[in-house]
Amino acid sequence: EADIYQTPRYLVIGTGKKITLECSQTMGHDKMYWYQQDPGMELHLIHYSYGVNSTEKGDLSSESTVSRIRTEHFPLTLESARPSHTSQYLCASSEPGPVVYEQFFGPGTRLTVL
Amino acid sequence: DQQVKQNSPSLSVQEGRISILNCDYTNSMFDYFLWYKKYPAEGPTFLISISSIKDKNEDGRFTVFLNKSAKHLSLHIVPSQPGDSAVYFCAASAAQGGSEKLVFGKGMKLTVNP
C-alpha cells in the first residue's frame, strides 16, 4: 500500500499569489516526481528528484520550482500564480534501483488560479 | 509529437464482457510498459506492467499483451465489473536507455454498465 500524501487537495487562489503544494511519502523512496495534468490529456512530467539535494526539470517546461531537502518531502512552489497555471498537479514516488518500478501517486492537488 | 497514443477516448461495455484497451507507441527505445487506473479526484494507481522481453503478462482479471513489431499493446479485462469504470492510462519507459521517466498517453475512459 502506497503512502504518499498531497496537500491541499483543492486550492483556489488569485493571480500573483505565491503558493506551495506539499507532497510527502513515508515509504523511504529516493525517487520523486511532479506531473501536471489537464482534463482529457496525458500526464506531463514537470520535475523529478533522485534523492536529497537532487532536482531536475521534466519534459514539460514549468514556471514552478521544487526542493528536496528531506527524502520524504518534495514541495512544489509557484512564486506568482497565473490563470495558465490552473491544472491538476500529481506527485509520485518510486523505489530506487536500476529497474523501472511502478510509480506510486498521491491524490493530487487541483489548482485554480482566478 | 505524442510518443504514447491512446486513440480511443472512451469505451463502454456490459458487465461480464471483455474490455480491450489499446495503446500504440512510436519510440522504439521504450522497453517497459505500464497501465494505470484513475478514478475521479484520485491519483492514478498502478495496475499491471510488461517488459519488452515478454509478450504477455497476466494478473487475475487483467492481461496485457505486447506486440513489439507493431509497437502496440493492449489491456484485457475479463470479466469486466462496474468497479472497473475509470480512466486508464498507458505509460512507457526507456529503462535500458537510462531513462526511468514515464511517458503517458491521454487516457481512455472505460464505462462498465451493470
PDB file of N, CA and C in Angstrom, chain A residues 27 79 93 97:
ATOM      1  N   MET A  27       7.459   6.016   2.458  1.00  0.00           N
ATOM      2  CA  MET A  27       7.984   4.733   2.003  1.00  0.00           C
ATOM      3  C   MET A  27       9.504   4.723   1.890  1.00  0.00           C
ATOM      4  N   GLU A  79       5.921  31.027  -7.568  1.00  0.00           N
ATOM      5  CA  GLU A  79       6.183  32.335  -6.945  1.00  0.00           C
ATOM      6  C   GLU A  79       5.058  33.325  -7.212  1.00  0.00           C
ATOM      7  N   SER A  93       6.161   8.790  -6.341  1.00  0.00           N
ATOM      8  CA  SER A  93       7.466   8.327  -5.899  1.00  0.00           C
ATOM      9  C   SER A  93       7.669   6.888  -6.353  1.00  0.00           C
ATOM     10  N   GLY A  97      16.875   1.918  -7.660  1.00  0.00           N
ATOM     11  CA  GLY A  97      17.402   0.732  -8.319  1.00  0.00           C
ATOM     12  C   GLY A  97      17.449   0.891  -9.818  1.00  0.00           C
TER      13      GLY A  97
END
